[in-house]
Coordinates of C-alpha atoms and ligand atoms in Angstrom, one line a residue:
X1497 CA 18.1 14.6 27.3
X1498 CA 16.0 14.9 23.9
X1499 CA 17.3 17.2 21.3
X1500 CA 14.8 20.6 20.8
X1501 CA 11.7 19.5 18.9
X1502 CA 12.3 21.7 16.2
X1503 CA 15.7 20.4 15.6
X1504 CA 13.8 17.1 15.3
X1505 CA 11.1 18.5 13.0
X1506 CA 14.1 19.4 10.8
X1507 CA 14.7 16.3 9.7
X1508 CA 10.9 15.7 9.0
X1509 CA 10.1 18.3 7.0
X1510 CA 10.3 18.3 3.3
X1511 CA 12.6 21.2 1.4
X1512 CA 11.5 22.2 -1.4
X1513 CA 10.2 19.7 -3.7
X1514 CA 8.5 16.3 -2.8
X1515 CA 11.3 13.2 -3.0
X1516 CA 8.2 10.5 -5.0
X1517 CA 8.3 7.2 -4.1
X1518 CA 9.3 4.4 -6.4
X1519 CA 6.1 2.3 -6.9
X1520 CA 3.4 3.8 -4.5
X1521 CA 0.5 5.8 -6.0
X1522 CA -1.5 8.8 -4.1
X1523 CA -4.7 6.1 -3.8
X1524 CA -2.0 4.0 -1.6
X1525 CA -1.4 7.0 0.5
X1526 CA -4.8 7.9 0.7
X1527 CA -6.2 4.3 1.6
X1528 CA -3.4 3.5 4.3
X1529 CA -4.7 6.6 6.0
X1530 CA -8.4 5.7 6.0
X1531 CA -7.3 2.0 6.6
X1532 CA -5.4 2.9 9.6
X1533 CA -7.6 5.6 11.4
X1534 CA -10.1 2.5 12.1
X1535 CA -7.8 1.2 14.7
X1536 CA -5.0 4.1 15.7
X1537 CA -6.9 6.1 17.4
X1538 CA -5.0 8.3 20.4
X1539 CA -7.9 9.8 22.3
X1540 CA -8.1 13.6 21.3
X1541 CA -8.7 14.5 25.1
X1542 CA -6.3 11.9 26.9
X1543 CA -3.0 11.0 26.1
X1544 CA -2.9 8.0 28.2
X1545 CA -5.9 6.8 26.3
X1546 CA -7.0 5.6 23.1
X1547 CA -10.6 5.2 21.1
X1548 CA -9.5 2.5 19.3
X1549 CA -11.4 -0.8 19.4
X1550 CA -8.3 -2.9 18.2
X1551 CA -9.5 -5.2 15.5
X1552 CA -10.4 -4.3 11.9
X1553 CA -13.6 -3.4 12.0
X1554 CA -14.5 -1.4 9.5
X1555 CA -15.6 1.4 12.2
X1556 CA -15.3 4.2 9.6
X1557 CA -18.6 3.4 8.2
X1558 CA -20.1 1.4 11.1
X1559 CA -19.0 3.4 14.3
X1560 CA -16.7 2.4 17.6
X1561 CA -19.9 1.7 19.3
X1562 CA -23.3 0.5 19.2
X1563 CA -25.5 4.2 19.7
X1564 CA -22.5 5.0 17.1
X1565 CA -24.2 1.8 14.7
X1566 CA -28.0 2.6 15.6
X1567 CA -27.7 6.2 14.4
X1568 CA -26.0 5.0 11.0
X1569 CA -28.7 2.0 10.6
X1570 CA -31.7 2.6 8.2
X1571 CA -33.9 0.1 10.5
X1572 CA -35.0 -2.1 7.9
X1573 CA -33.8 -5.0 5.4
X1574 CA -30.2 -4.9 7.6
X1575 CA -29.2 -1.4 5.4
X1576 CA -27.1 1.9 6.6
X1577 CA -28.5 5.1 6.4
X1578 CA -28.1 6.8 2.6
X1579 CA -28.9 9.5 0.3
X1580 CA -29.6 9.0 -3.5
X1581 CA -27.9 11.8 -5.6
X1582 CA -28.1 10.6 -9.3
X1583 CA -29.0 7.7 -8.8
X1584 CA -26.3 6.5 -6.3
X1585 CA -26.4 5.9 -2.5
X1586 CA -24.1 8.3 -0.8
X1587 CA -23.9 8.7 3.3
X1588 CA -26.7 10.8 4.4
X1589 CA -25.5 14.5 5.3
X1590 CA -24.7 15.5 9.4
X1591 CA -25.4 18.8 9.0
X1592 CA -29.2 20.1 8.7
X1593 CA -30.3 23.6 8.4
X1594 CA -26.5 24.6 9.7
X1595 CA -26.8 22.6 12.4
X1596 CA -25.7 19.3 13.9
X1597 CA -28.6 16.9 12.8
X1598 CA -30.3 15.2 15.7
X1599 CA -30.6 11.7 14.5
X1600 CA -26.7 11.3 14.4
X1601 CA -26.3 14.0 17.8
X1602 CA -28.4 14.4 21.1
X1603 CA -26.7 15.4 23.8
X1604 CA -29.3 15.0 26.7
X1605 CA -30.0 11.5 25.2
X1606 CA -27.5 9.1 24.7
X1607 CA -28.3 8.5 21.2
X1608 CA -25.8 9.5 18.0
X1609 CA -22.0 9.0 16.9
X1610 CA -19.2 8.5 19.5
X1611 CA -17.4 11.8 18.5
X1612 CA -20.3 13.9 19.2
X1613 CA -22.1 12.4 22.4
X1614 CA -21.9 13.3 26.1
X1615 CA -20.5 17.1 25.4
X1616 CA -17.5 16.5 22.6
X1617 CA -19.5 18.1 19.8
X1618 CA -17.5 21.6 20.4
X1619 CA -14.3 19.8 20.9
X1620 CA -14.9 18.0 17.2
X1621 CA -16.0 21.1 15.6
X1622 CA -13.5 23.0 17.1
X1623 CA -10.7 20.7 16.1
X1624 CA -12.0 20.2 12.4
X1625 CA -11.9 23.7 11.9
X1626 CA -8.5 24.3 12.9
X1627 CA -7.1 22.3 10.4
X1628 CA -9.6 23.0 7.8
X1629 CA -9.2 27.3 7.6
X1630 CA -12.7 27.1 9.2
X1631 CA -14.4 24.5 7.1
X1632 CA -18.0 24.1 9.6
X1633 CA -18.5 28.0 9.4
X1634 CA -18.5 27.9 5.3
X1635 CA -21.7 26.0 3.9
X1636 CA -19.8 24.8 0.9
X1637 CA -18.0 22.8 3.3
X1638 CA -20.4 22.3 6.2
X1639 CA -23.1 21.5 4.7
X1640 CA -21.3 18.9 2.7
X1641 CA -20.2 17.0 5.7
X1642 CA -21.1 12.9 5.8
X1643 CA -22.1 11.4 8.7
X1644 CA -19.9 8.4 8.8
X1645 CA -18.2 6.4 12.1
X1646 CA -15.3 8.2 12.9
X1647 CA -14.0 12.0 13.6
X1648 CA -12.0 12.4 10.7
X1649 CA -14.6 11.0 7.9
X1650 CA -14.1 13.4 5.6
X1651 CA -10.4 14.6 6.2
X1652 CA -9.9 14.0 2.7
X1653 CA -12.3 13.8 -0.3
X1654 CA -10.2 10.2 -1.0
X1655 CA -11.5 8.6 2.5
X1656 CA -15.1 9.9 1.6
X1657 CA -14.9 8.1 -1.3
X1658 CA -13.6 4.9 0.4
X1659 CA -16.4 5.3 3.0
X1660 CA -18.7 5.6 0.3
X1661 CA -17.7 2.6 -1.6
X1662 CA -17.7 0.5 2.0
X1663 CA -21.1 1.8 2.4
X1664 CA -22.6 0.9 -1.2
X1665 CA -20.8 -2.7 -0.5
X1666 CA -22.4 -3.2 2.5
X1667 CA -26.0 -2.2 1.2
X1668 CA -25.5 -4.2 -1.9
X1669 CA -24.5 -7.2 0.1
X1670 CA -27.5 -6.8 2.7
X1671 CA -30.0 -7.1 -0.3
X1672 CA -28.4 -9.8 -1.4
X1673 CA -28.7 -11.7 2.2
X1674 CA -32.4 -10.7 2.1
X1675 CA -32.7 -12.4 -1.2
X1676 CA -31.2 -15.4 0.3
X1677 CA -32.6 -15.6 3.4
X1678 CA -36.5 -13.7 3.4
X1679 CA -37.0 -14.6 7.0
X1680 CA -34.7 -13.2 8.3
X1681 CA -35.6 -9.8 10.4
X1682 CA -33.1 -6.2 9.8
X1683 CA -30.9 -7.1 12.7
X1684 CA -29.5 -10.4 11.8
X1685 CA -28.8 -9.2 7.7
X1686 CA -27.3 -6.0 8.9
X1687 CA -25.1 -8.5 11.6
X1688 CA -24.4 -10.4 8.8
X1689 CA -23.6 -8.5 6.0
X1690 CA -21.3 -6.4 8.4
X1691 CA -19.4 -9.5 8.9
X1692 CA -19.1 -10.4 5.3
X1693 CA -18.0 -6.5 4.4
X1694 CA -15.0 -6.9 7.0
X1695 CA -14.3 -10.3 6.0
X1696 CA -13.7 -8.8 2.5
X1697 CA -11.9 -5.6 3.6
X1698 CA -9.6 -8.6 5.5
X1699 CA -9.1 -9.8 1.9
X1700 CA -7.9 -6.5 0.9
X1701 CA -5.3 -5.3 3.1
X1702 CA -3.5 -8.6 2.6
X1703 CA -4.2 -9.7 -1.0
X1704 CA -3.8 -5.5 -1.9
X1705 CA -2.4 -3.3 0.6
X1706 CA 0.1 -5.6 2.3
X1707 CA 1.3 -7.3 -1.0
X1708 CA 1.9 -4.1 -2.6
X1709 CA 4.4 -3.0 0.7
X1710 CA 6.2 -6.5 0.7
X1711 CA 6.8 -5.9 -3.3
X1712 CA 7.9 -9.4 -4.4
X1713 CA 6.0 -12.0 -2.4
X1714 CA 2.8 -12.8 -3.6
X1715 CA 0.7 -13.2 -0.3
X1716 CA -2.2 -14.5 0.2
X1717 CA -5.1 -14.1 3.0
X1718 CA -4.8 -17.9 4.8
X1719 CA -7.2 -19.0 7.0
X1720 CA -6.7 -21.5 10.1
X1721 CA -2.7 -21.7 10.4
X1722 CA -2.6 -18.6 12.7
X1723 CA -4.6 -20.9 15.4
X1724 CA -1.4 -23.0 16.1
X1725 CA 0.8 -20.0 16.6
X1726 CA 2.4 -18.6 19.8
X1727 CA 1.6 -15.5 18.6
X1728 CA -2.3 -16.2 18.5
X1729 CA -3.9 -14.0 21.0
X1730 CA -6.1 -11.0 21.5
X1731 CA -4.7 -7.8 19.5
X1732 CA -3.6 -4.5 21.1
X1733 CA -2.4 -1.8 19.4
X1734 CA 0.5 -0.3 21.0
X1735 CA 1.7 3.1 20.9
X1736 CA 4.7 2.3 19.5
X1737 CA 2.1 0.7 16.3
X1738 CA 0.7 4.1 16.2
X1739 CA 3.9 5.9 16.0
X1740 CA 5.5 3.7 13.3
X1741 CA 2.2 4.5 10.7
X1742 CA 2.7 7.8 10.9
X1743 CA 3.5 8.0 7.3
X1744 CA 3.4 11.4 6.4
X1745 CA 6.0 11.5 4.3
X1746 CA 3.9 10.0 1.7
X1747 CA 1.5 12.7 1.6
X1748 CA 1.6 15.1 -1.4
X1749 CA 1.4 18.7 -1.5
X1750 CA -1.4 18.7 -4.2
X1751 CA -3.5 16.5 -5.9
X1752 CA -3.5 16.3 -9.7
X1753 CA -6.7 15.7 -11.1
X1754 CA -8.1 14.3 -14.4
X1755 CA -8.4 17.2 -16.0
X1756 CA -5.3 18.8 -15.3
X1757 CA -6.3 20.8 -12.1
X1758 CA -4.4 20.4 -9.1
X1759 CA -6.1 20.5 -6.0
X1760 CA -4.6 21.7 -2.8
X1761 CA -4.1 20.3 0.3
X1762 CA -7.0 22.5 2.1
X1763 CA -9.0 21.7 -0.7
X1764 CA -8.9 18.2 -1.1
X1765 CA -9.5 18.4 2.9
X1766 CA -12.9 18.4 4.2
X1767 CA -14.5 18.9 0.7
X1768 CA -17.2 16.5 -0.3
X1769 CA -18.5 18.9 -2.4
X1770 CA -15.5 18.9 -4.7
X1771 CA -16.0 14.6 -4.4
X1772 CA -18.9 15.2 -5.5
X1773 CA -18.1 17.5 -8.3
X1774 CA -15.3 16.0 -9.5
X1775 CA -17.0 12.0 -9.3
X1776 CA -15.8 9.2 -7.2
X1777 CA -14.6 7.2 -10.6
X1778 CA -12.4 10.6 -11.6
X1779 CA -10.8 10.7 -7.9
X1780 CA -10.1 7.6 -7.5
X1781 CA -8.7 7.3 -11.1
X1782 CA -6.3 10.6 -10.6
X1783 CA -4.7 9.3 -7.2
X1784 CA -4.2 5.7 -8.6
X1785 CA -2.1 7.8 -11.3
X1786 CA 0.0 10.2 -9.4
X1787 CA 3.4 9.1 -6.9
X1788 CA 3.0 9.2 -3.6
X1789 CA 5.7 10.5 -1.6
X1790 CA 9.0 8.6 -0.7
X1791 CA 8.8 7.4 3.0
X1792 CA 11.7 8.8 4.6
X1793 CA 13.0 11.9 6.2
X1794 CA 13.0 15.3 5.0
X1795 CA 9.5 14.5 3.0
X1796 CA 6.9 15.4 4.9
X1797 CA 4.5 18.6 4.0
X1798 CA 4.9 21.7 5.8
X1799 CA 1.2 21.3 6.6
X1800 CA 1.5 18.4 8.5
X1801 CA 4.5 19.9 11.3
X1802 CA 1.8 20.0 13.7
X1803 CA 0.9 17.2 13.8
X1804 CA 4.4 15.7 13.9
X1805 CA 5.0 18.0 16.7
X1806 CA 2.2 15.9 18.2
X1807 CA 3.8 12.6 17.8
X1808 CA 7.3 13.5 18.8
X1809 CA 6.1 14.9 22.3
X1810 CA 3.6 11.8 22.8
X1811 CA 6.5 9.8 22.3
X1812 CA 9.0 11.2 24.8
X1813 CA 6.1 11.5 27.2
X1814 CA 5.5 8.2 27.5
X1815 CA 9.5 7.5 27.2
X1816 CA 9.5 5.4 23.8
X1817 CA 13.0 3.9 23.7
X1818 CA 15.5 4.7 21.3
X1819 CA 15.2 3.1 17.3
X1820 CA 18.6 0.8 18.4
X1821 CA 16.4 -0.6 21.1
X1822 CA 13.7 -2.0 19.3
X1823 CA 16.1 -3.2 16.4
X1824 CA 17.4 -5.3 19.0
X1825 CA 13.7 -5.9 20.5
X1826 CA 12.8 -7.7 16.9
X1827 CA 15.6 -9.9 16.4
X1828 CA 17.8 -7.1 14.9
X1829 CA 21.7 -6.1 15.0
X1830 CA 22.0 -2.2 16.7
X1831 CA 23.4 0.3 14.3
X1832 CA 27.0 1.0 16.2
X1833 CA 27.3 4.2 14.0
X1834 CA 25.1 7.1 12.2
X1835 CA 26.5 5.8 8.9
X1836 CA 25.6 2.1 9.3
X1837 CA 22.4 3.4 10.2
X1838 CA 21.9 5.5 7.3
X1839 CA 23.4 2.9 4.8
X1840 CA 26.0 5.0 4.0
X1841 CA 23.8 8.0 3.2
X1842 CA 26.7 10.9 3.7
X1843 CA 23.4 13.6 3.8
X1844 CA 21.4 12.4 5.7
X1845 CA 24.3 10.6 8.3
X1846 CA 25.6 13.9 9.0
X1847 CA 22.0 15.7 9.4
X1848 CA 21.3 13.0 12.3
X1849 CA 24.9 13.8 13.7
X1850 CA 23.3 17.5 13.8
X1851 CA 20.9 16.6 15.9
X1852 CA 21.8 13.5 18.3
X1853 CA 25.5 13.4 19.8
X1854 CA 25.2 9.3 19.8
X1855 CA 23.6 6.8 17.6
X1856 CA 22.1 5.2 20.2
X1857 CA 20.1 8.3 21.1
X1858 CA 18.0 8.1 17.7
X1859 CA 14.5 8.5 18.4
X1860 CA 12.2 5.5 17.5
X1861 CA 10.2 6.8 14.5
X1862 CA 13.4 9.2 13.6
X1863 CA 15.5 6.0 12.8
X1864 CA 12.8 4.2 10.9
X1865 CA 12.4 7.1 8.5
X1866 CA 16.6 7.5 8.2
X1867 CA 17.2 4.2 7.9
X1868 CA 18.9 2.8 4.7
X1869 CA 16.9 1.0 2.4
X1870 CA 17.6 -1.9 -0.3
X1871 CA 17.4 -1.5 -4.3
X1872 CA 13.3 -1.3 -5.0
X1873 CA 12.2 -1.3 -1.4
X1874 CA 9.3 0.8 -0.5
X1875 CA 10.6 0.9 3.5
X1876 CA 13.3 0.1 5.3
X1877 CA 14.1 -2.9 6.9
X1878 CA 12.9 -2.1 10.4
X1879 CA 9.6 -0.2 9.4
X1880 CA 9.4 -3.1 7.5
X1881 CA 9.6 -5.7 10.0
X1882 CA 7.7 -4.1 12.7
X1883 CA 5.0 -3.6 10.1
X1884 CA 4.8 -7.1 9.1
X1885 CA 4.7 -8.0 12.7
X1886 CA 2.2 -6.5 13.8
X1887 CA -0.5 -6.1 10.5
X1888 CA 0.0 -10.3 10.8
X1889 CA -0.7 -10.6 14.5
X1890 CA -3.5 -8.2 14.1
X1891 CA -5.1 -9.8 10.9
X1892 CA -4.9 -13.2 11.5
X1893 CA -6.0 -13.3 15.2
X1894 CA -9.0 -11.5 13.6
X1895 CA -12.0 -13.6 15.4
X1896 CA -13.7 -13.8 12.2
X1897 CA -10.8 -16.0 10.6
X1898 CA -11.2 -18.6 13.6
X1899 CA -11.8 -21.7 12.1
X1900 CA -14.8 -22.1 13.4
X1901 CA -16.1 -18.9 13.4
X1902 CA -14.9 -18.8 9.3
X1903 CA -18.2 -21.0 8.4
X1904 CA -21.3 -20.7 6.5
X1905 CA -22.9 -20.5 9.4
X1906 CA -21.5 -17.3 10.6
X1907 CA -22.0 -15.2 6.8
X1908 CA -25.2 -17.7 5.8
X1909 CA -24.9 -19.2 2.1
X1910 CA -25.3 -16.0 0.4
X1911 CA -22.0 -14.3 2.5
X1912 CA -20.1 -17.3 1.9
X1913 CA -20.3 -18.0 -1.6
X1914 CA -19.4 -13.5 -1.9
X1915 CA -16.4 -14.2 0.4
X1916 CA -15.1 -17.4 -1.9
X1917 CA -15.3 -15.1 -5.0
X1918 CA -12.0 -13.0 -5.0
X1919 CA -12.3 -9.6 -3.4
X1920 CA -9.8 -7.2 -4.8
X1921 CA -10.3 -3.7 -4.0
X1922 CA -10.5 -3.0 -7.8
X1923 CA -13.1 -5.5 -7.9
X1924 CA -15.3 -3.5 -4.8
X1925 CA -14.3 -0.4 -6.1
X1926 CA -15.9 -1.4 -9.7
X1927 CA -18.8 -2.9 -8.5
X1928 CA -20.1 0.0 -6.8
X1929 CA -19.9 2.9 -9.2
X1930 CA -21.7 3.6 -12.3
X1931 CA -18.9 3.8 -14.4
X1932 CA -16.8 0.8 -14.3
X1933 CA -15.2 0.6 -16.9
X1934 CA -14.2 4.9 -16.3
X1935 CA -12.1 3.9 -13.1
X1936 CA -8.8 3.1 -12.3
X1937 CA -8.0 1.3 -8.8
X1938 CA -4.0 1.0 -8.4
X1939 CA -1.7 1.0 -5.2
X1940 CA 1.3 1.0 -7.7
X1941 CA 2.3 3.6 -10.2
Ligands
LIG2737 C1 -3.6 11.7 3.3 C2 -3.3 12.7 4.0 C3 -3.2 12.8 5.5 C4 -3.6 13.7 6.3 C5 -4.4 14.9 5.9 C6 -3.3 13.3 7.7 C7 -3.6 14.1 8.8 C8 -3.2 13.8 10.1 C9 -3.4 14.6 11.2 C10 -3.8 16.1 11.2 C11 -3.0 13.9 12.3 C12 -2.9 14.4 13.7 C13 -4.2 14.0 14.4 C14 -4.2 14.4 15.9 O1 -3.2 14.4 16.5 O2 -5.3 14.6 16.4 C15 -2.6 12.6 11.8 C16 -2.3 11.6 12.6 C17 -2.0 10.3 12.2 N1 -1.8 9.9 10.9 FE1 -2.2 11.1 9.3 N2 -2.7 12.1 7.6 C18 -2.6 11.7 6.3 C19 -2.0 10.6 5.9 C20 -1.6 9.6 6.7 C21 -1.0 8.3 6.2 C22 -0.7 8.0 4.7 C23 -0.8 7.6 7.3 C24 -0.3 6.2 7.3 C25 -1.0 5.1 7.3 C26 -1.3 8.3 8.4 C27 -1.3 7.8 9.7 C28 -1.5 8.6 10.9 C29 -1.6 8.1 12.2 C30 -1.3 6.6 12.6 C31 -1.9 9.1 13.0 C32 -2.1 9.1 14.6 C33 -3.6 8.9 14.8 C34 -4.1 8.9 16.2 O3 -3.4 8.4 17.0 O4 -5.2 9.3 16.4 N3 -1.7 9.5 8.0 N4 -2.8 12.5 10.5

């Protein structure tokens, strides 16, 4: 027998004021989000299914499938679709004259993005404005919307911006590939440099994103070793994977910009126009700046209790086990008492005794946020395992790091010789606005 849901949510749900995390800046926040929605991906319509294609793929700004890719191609010299404001390439826009335009959406053909084909266009508008106050019924925000791969491009002005920087990169590596390689017709450049731009963003979440979780071990992306491995097979993401990344604890209530504004939640939501306004060099600069939020319990926005409601009742329909079961599932002693669990936490041991009667009765992604953590450790241990577990087997069993799949051959000359050069996301980020020297890129603060 589960304990009510909103006793549950209770121990979610942040007080008063946001705990901040130790090291992790807002652009970590924002970039595990955009990182993450490439691959968990619960169906919005079915439960039991998910939209997710499993690997790193860079889907945000290529699409889950090939109509998804054809509607975001240009057609020529292997480039996506853009727009040139100022002098920069930005995603074209999905909206035309208030409506859905009909290069990225036809219904009676089966041309145009996943979200949108085969009847789900009222389902996605309908979903975006009920977390958006209405956003596709106010031009300032409609008319503002990108058309990128997934549903929720756009569901903040930070993954726009890392959509747009993906974009720029893959353009500026296509014209490169041309340069290297002038017979070569749209489809094999576009192949290619789409290959390349995931290779790098491979790069990042090790060399960046994972290194900045583990803290003190300097990893490194490797090549070839994950070949000899028991572990080396096809990836799936698991629900349990999905649960674990919910990390909404990190999300702050409002985000402090350059100039001393701070921006709300629903307006740093579905607001391009504000992106664009404010300039990708600023926002990306702010966030690098500002905490993120302490994972943990009682940290999580107000605004984001629906969709914790979500997760709780996906998981105990499906009948996740209990957080002492998968301790001992990855090699792991049980907690045999609240305050073991809790490291000794006196608050937040007796708000779980509150709620479950036995220790054992924890729910899984309950226990990973209560969980007691070491001196300077971003996550607990379990989060922490589970994490590493699973970003490894699902990076490393990548096809494109197969040795030999990782050759010239597969990103020509021109890919290889950009892959060997380092790829940090500073470096990406840098390269693709007019304003180097005006940005700050930083997963720590
Ligand atoms: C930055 C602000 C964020 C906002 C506005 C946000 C918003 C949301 C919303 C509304 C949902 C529910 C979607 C649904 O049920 O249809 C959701 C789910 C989810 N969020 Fe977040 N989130 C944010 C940050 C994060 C972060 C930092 C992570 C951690 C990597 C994360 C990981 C997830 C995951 C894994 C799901 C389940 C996705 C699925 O299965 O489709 N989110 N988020």
């Amino acid at each position: 027998m589960y304990p009510d849901t909103n006793k549950v949510l209770g121990l979610l749900m942040r007080k008063d004021r946001m705990e901040p995390s130790e090291r992790s800046s807002v652009l970590f926040c924002y970039f595990a989000q955009w990182f993450t929605d490439s691959f968990l991906r619960k169906h919005p319509l079915d439960p039991r299914r998910t939209t997710s294609n499993h690997e790193i793929d860079l889907c945000q700004i290529y699409g889950l499938d090939e109509p998804s890719t054809w509607a975001l191609r240009e057609g020529s010299d292997g480039r996506l679709k853009i727009r040139i404001m100022n002098g920069e390439e930005y995603p074209p826009l999905l909206y035309k004259d208030g409506n859905l335009d009909t290069q990225f959406f036809d219904d009676k053909a089966e041309v145009g993005l996943s979200f949108l084909r085969a009847g789900r266009a009222p389902l996605w508008e309908k979903a975006v404005n009920e977390q958006s106050d209405n956003a596709l019924t106010k031009p300032d925000r409609r008319d503002y919307f990108y058309a990128s791969g997934l549903d929720r491009a756009g569901s903040t002005v930070a993954y726009s911006a890392f959509n747009i920087i993906f974009l720029r990169e893959h353009n500026r590596i296509a014209k490169l590939i041309s340069e290297g390689e002038p017979s070569w017709d749209d489809d094999r450049i576009f192949e290619t440099a789409r290959l390349v731009n995931i290779r790098q963003i491979l790069s990042v979440v090790v060399n960046d994103y994972i290194r900045h979780i583990a803290g003190v071990f300097p990893f490194e992306l490797e090549t070839g070793f994950a070949e000899s491995q028991p572990w080396y097979r096809t990836n799936r993401i698991s629900i349990e994977f999905n649960l674990l990344y919910r990390w909404h604890s990190l999300i702050p209530e409002e985000l402090e910009l350059e100039d001393g504004c701070n921006i709300n939640f629903k307006d740093y939501r579905f607001n391009n126009k504000l992106l664009e306004e404010v300039g990708i060099e600023s926002l990306i600069s702010a966030a690098s700046a500002q905490k993120a939020g302490c994972y943990g319990l009682f940290n999580t926005p107000s605004f984001m209790k629906e969709a914790e409601l979500g997760g709780l009742k996906w998981a105990r329909m499906f009948g996740v086990q209990p957080f002492n079961r998968y301790r001992e599932r990855f090699g792991l002693d049980a907690y045999y008492s609240f305050d073991a669990l809790t490291g000794g936490n006196r608050d937040v041991t007796n708000a779980l005794k509150a709620v479950y009667s036995d220790v054992n009765d924890v729910e899984f992604t309950i226990g990973l946020l209560a969980e007691g953590r070491g001196e300077g450790e971003l996550m607990p241990e379990t989060v922490t395992r589970m994490v590493a577990y699973d970003a490894f087997t699902h990076i490393l069993t990548n096809p494109l790091l197969a040795s030999e799949i990782h050759t010239p051959a597969t990103f020509s000359k021109v890919g290889w010789d950009i892959i060997q050069e380092s790829a940090t996301l500073e470096q990406i980020v840098k390269r693709n606005v007019q304003r180097p020297n005006a940005v700050t890129v930083s997963l720590a603060v």
